[in-house]
Coordinates of C-alpha atoms and ligand atoms in Angstrom, one line a residue:
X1 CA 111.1 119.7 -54.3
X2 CA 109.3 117.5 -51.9
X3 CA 108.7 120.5 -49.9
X4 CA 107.1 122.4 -52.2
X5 CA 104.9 119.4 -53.7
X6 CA 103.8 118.8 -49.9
X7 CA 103.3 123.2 -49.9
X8 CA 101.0 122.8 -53.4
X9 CA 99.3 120.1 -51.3
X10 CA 98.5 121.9 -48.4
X11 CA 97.4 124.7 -50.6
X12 CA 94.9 122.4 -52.3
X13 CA 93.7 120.9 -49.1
X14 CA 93.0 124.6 -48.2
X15 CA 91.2 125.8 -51.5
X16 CA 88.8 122.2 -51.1
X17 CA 88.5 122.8 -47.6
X18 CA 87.3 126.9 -48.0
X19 CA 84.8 125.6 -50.9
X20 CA 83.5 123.1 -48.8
X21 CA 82.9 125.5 -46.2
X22 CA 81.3 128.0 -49.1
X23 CA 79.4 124.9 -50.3
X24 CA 77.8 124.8 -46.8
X25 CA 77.0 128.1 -46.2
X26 CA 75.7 128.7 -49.6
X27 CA 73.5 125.6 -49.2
X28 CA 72.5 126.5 -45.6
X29 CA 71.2 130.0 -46.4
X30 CA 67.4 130.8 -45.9
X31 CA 67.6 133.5 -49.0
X32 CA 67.9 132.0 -52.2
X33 CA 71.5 132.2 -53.7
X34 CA 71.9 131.5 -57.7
X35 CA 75.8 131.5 -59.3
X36 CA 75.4 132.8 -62.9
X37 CA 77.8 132.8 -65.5
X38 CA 78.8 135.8 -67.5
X39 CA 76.4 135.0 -70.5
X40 CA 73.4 134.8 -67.5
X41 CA 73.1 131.5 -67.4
X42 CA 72.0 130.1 -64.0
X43 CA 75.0 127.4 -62.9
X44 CA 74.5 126.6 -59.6
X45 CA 71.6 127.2 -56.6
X46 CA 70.8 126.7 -53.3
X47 CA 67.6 125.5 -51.7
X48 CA 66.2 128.0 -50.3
X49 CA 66.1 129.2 -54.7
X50 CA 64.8 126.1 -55.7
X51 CA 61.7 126.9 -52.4
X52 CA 61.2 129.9 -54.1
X53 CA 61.0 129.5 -58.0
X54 CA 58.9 125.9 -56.9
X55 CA 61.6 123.7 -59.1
X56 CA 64.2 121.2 -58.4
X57 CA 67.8 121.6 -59.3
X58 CA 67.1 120.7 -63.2
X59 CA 64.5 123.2 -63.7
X60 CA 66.5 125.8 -62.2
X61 CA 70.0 125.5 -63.6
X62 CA 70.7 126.2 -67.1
X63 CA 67.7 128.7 -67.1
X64 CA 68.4 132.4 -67.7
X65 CA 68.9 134.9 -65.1
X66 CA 67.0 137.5 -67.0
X67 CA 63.8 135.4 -67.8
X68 CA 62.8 135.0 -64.0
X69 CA 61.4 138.2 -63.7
X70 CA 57.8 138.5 -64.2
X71 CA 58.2 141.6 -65.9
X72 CA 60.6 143.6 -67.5
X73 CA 62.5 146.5 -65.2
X74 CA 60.9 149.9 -65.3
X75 CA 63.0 152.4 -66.8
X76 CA 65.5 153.8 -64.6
X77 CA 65.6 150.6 -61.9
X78 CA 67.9 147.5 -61.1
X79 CA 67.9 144.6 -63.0
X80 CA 68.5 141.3 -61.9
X81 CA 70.7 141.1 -65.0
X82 CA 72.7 144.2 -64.2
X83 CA 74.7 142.1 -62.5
X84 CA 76.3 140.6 -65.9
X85 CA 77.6 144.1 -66.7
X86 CA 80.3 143.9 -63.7
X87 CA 78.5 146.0 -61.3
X88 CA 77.0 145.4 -58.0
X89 CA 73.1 146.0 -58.5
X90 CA 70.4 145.8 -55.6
X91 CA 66.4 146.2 -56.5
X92 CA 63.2 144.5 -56.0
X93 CA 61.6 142.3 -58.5
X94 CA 58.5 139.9 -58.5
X95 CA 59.7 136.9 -59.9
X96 CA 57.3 133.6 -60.9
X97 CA 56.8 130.8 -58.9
X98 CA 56.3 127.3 -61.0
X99 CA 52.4 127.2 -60.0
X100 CA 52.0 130.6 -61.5
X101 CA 51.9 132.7 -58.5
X102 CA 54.7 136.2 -58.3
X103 CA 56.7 136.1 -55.4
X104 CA 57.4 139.8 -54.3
X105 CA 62.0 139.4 -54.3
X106 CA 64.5 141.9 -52.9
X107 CA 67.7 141.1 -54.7
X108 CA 71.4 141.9 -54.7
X109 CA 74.3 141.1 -57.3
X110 CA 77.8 140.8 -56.8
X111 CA 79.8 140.4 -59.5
X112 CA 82.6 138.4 -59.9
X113 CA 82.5 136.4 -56.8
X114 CA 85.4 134.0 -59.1
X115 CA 86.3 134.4 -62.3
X116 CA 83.2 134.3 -64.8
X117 CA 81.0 133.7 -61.9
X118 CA 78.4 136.2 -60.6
X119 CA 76.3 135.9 -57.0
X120 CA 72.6 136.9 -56.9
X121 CA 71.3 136.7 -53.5
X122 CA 67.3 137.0 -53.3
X123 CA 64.8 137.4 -50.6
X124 CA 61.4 136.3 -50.5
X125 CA 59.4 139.9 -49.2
X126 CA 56.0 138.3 -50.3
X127 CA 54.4 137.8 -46.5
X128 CA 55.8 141.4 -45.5
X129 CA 54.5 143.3 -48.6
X130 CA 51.2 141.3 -47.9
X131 CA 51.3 142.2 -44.4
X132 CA 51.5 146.0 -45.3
X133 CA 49.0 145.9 -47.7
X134 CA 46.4 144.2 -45.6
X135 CA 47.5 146.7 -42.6
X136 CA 47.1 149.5 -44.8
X137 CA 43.7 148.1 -45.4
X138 CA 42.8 147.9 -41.4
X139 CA 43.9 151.5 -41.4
X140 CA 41.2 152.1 -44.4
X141 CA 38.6 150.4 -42.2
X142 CA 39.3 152.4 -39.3
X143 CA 38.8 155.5 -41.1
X144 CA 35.9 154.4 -43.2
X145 CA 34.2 153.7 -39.4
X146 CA 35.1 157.5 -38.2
X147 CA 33.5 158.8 -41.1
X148 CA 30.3 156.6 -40.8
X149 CA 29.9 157.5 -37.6
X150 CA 29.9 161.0 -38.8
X151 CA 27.9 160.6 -41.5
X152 CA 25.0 159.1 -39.6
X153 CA 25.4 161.9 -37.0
X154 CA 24.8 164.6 -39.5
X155 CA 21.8 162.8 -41.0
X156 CA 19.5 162.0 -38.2
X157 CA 18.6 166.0 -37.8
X158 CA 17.1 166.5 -41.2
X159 CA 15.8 162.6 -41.2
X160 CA 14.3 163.5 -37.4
X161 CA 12.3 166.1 -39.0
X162 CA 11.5 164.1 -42.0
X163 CA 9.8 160.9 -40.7
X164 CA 8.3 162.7 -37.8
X165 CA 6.4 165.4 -40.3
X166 CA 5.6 162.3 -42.7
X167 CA 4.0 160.8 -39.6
X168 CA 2.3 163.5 -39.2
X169 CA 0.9 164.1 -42.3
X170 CA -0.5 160.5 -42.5
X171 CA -1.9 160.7 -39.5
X172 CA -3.5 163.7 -40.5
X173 CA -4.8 162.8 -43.8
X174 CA -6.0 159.5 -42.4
X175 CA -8.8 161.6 -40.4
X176 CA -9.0 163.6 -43.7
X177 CA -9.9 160.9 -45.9
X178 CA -13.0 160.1 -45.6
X179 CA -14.7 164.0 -45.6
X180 CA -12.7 164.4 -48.4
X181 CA -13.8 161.3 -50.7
X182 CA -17.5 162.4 -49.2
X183 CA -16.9 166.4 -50.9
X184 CA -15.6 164.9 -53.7
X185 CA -18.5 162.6 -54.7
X186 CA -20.9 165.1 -53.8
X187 CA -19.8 167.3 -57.0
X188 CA -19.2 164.3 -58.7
X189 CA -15.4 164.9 -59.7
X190 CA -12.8 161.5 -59.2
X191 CA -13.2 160.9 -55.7
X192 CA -10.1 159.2 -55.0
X193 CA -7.3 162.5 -54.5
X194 CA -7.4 161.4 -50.9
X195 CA -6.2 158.0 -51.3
X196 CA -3.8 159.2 -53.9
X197 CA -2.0 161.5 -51.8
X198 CA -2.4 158.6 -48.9
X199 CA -0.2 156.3 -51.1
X200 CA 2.3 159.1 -52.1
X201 CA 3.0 159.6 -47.8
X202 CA 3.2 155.8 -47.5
X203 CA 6.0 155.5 -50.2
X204 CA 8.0 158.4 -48.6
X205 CA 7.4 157.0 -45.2
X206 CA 8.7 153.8 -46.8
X207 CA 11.7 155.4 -48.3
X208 CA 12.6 157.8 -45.1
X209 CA 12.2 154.6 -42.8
X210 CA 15.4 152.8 -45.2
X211 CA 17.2 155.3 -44.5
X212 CA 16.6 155.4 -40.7
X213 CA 17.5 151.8 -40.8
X214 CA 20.5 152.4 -43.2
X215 CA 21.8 155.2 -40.4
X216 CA 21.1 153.0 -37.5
X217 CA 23.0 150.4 -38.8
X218 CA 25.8 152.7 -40.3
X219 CA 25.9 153.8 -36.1
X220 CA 26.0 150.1 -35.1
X221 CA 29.2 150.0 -37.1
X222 CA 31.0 152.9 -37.4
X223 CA 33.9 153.5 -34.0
X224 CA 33.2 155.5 -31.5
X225 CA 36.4 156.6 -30.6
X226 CA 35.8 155.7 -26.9
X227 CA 33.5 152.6 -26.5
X228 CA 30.7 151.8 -23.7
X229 CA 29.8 148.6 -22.7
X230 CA 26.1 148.1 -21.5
X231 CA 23.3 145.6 -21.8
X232 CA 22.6 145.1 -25.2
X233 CA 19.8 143.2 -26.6
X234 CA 20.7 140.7 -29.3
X235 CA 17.7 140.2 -31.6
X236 CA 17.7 144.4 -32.8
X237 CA 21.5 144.1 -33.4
X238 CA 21.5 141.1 -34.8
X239 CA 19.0 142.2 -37.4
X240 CA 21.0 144.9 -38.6
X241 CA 24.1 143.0 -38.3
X242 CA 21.7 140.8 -41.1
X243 CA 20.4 144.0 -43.0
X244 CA 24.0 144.8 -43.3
X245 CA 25.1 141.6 -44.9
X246 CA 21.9 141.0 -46.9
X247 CA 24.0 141.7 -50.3
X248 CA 26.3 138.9 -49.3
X249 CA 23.1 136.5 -47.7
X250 CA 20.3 136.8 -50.3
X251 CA 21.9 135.4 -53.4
X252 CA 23.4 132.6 -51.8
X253 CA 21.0 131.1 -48.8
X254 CA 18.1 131.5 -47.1
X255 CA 18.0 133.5 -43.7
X256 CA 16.7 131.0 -40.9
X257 CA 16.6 133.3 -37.2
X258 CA 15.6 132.0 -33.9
X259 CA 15.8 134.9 -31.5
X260 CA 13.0 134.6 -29.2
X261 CA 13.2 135.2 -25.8
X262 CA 16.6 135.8 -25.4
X263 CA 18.2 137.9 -22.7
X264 CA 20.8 141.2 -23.2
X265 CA 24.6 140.3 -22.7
X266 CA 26.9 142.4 -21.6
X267 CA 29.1 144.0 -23.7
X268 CA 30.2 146.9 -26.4
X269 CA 27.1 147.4 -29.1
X270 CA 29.3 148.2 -31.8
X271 CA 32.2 145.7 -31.6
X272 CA 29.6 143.0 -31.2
X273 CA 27.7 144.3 -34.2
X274 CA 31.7 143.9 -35.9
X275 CA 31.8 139.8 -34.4
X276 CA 28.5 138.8 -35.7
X277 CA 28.5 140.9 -39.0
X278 CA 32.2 138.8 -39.8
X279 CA 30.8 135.8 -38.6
X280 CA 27.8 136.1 -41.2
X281 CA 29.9 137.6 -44.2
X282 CA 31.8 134.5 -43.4
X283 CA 29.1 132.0 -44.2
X284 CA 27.6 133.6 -46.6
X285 CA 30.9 133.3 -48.2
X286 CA 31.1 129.7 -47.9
X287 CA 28.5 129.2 -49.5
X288 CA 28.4 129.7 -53.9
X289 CA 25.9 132.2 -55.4
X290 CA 23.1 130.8 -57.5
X291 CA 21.0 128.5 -54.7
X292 CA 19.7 130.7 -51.9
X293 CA 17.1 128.0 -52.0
X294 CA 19.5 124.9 -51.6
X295 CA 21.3 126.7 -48.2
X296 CA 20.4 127.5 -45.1
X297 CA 22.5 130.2 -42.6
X298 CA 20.5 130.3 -39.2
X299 CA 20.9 133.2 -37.1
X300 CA 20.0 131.4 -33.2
X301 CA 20.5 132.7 -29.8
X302 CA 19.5 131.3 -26.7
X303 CA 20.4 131.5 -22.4
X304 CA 22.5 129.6 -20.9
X305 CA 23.1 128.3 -18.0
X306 CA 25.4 129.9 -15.3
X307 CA 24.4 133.5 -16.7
X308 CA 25.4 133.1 -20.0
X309 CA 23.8 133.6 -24.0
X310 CA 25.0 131.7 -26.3
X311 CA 24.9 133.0 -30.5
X312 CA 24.7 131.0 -33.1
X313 CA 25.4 131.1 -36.9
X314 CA 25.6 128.2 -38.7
X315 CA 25.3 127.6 -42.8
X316 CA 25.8 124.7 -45.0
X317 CA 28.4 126.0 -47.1
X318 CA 32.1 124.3 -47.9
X319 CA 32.4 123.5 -44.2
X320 CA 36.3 124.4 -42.9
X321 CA 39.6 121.7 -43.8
X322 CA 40.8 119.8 -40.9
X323 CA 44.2 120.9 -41.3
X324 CA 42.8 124.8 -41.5
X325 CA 40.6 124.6 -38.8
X326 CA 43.8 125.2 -35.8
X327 CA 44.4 128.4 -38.1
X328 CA 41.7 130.3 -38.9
X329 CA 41.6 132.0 -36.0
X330 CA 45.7 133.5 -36.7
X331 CA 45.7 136.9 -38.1
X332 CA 45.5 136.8 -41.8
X333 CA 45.0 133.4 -42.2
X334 CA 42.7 133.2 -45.0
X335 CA 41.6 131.1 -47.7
X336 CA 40.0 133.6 -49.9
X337 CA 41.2 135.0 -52.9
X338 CA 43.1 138.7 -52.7
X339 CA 40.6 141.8 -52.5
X340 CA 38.2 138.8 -50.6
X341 CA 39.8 138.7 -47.2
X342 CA 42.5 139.9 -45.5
X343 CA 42.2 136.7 -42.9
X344 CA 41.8 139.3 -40.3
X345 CA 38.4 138.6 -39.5
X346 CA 38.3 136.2 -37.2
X347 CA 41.3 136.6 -35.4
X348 CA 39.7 140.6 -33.9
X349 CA 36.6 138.9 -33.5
X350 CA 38.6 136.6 -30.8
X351 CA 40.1 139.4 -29.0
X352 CA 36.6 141.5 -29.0
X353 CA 35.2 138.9 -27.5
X354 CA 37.3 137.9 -25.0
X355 CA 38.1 141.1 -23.8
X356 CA 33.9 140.8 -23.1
X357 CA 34.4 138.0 -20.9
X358 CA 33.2 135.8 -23.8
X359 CA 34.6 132.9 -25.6
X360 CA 34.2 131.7 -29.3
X361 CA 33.1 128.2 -29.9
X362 CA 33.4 126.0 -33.8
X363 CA 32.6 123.3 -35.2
X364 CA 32.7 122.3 -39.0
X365 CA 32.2 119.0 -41.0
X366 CA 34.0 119.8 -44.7
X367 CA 31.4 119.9 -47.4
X368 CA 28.4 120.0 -44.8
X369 CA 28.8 123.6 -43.1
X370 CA 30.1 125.1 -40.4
X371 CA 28.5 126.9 -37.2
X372 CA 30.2 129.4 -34.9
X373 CA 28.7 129.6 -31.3
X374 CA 29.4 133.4 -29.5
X375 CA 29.0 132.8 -25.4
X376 CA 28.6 135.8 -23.6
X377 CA 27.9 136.9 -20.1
X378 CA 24.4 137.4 -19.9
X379 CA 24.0 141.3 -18.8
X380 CA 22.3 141.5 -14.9
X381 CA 18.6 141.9 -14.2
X382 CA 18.8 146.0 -13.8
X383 CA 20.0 145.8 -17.9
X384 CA 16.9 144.1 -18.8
X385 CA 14.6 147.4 -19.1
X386 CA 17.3 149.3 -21.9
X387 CA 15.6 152.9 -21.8
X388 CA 13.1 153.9 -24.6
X389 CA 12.2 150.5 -25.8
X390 CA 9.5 149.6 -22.8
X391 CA 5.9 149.5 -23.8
X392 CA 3.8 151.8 -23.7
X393 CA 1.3 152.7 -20.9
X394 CA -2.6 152.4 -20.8
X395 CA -2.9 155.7 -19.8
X396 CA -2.6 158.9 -21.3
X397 CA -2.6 163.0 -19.8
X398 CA -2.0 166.5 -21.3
X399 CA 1.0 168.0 -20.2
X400 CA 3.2 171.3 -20.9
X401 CA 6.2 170.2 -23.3
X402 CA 9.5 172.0 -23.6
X403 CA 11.9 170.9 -26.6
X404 CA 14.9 172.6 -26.7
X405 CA 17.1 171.9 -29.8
X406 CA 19.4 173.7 -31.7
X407 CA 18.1 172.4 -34.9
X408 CA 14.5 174.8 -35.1
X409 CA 12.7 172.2 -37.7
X410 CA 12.7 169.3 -34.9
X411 CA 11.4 171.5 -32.6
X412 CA 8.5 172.4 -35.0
X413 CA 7.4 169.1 -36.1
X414 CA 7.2 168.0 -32.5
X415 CA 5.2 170.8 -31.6
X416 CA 2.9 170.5 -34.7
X417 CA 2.1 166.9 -34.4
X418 CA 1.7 166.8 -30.5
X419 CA -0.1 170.5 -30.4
X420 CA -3.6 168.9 -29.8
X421 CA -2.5 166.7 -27.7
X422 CA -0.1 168.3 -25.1
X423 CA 0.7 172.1 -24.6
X424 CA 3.9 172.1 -26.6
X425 CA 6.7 175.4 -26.5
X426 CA 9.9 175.3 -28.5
X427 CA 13.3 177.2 -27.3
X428 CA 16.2 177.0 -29.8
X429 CA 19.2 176.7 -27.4
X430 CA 19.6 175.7 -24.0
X431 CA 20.2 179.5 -22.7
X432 CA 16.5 180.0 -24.2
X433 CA 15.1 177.3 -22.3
X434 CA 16.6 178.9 -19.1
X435 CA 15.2 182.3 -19.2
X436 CA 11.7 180.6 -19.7
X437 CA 12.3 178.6 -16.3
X438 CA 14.1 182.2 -15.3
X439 CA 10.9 183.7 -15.7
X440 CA 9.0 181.2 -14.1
X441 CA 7.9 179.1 -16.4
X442 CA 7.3 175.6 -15.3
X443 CA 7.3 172.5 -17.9
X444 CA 6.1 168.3 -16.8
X445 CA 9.2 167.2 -19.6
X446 CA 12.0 168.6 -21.1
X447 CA 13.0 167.4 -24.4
X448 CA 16.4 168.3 -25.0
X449 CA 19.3 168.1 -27.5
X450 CA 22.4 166.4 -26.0
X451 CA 24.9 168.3 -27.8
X452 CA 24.5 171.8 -29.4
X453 CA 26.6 174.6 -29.7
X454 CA 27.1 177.1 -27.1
X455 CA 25.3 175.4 -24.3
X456 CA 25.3 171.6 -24.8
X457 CA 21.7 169.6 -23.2
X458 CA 24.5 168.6 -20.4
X459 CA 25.0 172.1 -19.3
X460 CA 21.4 172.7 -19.6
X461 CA 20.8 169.9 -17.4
X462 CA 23.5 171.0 -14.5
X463 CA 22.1 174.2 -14.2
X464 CA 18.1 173.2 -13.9
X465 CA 19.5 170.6 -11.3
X466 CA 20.8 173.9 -9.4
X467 CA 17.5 176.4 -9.8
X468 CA 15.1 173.8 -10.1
X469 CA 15.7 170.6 -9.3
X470 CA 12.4 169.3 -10.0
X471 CA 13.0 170.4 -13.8
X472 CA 16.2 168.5 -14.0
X473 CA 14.4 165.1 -12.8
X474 CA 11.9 165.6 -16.1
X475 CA 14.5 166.1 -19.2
X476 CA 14.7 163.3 -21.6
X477 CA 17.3 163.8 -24.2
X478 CA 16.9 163.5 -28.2
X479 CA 20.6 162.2 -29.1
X480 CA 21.7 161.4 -32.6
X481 CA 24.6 159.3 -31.9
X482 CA 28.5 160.1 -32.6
X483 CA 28.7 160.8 -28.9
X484 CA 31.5 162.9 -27.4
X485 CA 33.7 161.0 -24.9
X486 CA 32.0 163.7 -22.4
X487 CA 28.8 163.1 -23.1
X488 CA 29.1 159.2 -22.7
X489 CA 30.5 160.0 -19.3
X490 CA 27.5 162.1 -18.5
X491 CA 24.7 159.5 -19.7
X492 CA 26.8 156.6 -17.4
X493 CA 26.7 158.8 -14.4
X494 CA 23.2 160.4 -14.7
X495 CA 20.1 158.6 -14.6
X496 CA 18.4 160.3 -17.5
X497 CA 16.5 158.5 -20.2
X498 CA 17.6 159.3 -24.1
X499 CA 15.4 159.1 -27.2
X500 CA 17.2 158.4 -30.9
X501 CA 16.7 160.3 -33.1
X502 CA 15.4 160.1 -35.6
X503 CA 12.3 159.2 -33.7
X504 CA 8.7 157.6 -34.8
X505 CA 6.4 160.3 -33.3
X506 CA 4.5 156.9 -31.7
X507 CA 8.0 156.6 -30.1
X508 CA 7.5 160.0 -28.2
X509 CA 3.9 159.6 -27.4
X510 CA 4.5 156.8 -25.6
X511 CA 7.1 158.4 -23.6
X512 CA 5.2 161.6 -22.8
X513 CA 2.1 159.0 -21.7
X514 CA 4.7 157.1 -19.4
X515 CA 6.8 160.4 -18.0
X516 CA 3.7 162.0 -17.8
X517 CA 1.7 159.4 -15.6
X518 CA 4.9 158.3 -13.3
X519 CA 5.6 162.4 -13.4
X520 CA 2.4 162.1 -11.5
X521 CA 1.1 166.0 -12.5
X522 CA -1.3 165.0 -15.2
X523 CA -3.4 168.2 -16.6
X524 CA -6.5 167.4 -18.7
Ligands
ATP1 N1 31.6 129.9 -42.1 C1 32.8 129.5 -42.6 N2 32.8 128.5 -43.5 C2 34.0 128.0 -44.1 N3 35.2 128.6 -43.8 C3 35.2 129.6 -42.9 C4 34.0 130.1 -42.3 N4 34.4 131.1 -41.5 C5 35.7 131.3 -41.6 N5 36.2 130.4 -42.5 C6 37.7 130.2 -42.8 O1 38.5 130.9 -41.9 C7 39.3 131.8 -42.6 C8 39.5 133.0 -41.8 O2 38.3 133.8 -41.6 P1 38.5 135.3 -41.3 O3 37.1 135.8 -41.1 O4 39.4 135.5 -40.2 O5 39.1 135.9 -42.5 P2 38.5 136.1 -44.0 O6 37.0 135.9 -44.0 O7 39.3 135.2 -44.9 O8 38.9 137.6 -44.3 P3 38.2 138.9 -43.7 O9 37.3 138.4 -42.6 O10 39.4 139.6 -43.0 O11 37.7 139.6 -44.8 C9 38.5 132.1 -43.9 O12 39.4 132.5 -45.0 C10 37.9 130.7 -44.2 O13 38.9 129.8 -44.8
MG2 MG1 35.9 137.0 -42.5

């Protein structure tokens, strides 16, 4: 008798000893547990429920299993409440935090842990379903860049031709003008057709130079898959890193830049364009709509010592929390609403800049603004002179042009706008432009598509080196971006010069006055 009462006791030492142990390992568990009963009725839960539902222990128990679920079950998936049924369920389910806000759940049920009792064990999956999402999103980005790049490429051919014949025609009615209006009022009929068709070439030149800038920028963002750095000067990027934000910008501040004077840097054009676009789609987003007049974002670069350049952009938006201000440079740390930011701003411009050699400087007062300082190496003294973009020369001689592109309209406008001027020829490939030099031809500059099929303006350029050198030295190249990785390596290695296309015929004159001088065989 005493034996088996000490037995019972043992026994019950054991039971209270195992549910203590239960106790503690329920309490300790960093998914949220809840013990239901079989009419779903939440009876029990452990912290990590009460972190995710945002509720002590009284707001939790007593509340029904079903009615935590943002939103009923689709047809044919698990239930949270399938559990009360006897069977052992798992799913996903959003259920709603006490501020409001779904939490994203991944849930399993076992029924019957002890009589009348049911286990449902959820996991928070919020973070991880963001972190997809906002991946997913990169990926977008990514391919949205590839196809820019594309894009722009296929557009500067046709837009070469366009602004280049609009030039021309300007030019030409310009010198028109005035016999014109002097017919006109001679027969006494309206004497202003002239001017008329004058303003008709100015809006289309107008129009065709957005959309040079529109492509120039699109090529200033899109990724190359293989990236060059080079000197690059700040004050054209950083105006259509601005022309690209200008949507975000204009409604909200005005646009204060202070960019004279200030050296290349070294680095990537097109992941720099990416730091300083972020970094103004960042204040601009600090600061509300409504009183561009009230704000200020200022755009400032300036040298500094030891070889460096330092770029600003400050604004006078919300200014950056204290506590935030340690974090906003961790991927997807963000303060914006969903669809806003992903947070991952910030955290690639760091590594694009670093990886330059470059270092990323902040300071914020809350409710005052907030400026971000960019240091980079300044680029050496043989960078200064970037090709194409020097001034052009006094002088001026007649020359014999060859333009060789695969594209027969560039080739024509060239021709018809310089005709007077220089002695121009056209060959529409590369192997056309060899049997002219085959046959003896001779030509003071080349201008030459980089890539075209068949022959590319590389091979072209090889093979003059071999039968006539002295050709070789006078090709300039017409590029319109999206460059292979090939032809990268050719324009590192090679010391040719390259024009953009598409190209302001003042752009070319200038060149052909400068190659043609320093050629030193003027013809007149
Ligand atoms: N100029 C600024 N003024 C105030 N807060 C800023 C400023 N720049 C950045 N922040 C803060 O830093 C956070 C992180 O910026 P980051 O550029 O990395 O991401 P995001 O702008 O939120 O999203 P994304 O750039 O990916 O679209 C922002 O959410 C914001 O809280
Ligand atoms: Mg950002």
């Amino acid at each position: 008798m005493l034996a088996a009462a000490l037995a019972r006791e043992l026994a019950e030492a054991e039971v209270l000893e195992r549910e203590r142990q239960m106790r503690a390992v329920f309490d300790a568990a960093l998914d949220a547990m809840l013990c239901v009963d079989a009419s779903g009725l939440i009876r029990d839960a452990n912290a990590a429920a009460m972190t995710l539902l945002g509720c002590g222990r009284a707001g939790v128990v007593g509340r029904s299993l079903a009615e935590l679920a943002a939103e009923p079950p689709r047809p044919g998936t698990p239930a949270l409440a399938d559990v009360l049924r006897g069977e052992r369920v798992s799913g996903a389910a959003e259920v709603v935090h006490a501020g409001g806000l779904r939490r994203s759940v991944e849930f399993t049920g076992i029924p019957d842990i002890r009589p009348g009792r049911h286990l449902v064990a959820l996991r928070d999956v919020s973070e991880r379903k963001q972190l997809h999402a906002r991946l997913a999103l990169a990926d977008r980005m990514v391919s949205v860049g590839t196809l820019a790049a594309g894009v722009a490429h296929e557009l500067n051919n046709p837009l070469a031709y366009v602004v280049a014949n609009l030039s021309y025609v300007d030019e030409q009615l310009t010198l028109l003008a005035p016999r014109l209006a002097a017919a006109r009022s001679g027969c006494g009929r309206e004497p202003d057709l002239a001017n008329a068709l004058l303003d008709a070439v100015h809006d289309a030149r107008d129009g065709a130079e957005r959309m040079r800038v529109i492509v120039r920028d699109l090529k200033t963002f899109s990724r190359p898959d293989e990236e060059r750095a080079g000197p690059v000067s700040l004050a054209p990027l950083l105006d259509s890193c601005v022309s690209v934000a200008w949507n975000e910008i204009r409604h909200r501040a005005r646009l204060v830049r202070e960019l004279a004077d200030v050296p290349p840097v070294q680095g990537c054009e097109a992941r720099l364009g990416q730091v300083f676009l972020n970094l103004l789609v960042n204040a601009a987003q600090a600061i509300p709509e409504g009183h561009a007049d009230e704000h200020q974002i200022r755009v400032s670069a300036r040298a500094l010592a030891g070889e460096r350049v330092a770029v600003e952009v400050a604004d006078t938006g919300s200014g950056i929390a204290p506590e935030h201000l340690p974090r906003i440079f961790d991927p997807f740390f963000t303060t914006k609403p969903p669809g806003v930011g992903t947070g991952l701003g910030l955290s690639i411009c760091q590594s694009i800049v670093s990886a330059m050699g470059g270092e990323i400087q902040v300071e914020s007062a809350l409710g005052h603004g907030t400026a971000f300082r960019v240091v980079l190496p300044a680029s050496g003294p043989d960078g200064a002179g970037a090709p194409g973009r020097g001034a052009a020369p006094a002088a001026r001689a007649r020359g014999r042009i060859l333009v060789v592109d695969d594209e027969p309209l560039v080739g024509t406008v060239i021709q018809r706008t310089l005709q007077g001027e220089h002695e121009v020829t056209v060959a529409s490939s590369a192997r056309a432009a060899l049997a002219r030099v085959a046959a003896g031809e001779r030509f003071d500059l080349i201008l030459s598509d980089l890539l075209m099929p068949e022959m590319t303006g590389m091979e072209l350029y090889r093979s003059l080196r071999e039968r006539a050198p002295e050709l070789a030295g006078r090709v300039v190249f017409l590029t319109g971006g999206a460059f292979t990785p090939a032809a990268r390596t050719f324009l590192e290695q090679e010391p040719v010069e390259c024009v953009e296309k598409p190209f302001e015929l003042e752009t070319i004159r200038a060149l052909l006055a400068r190659r043609l001088v320093t050629a030193g065989s003027p013809r007149s």
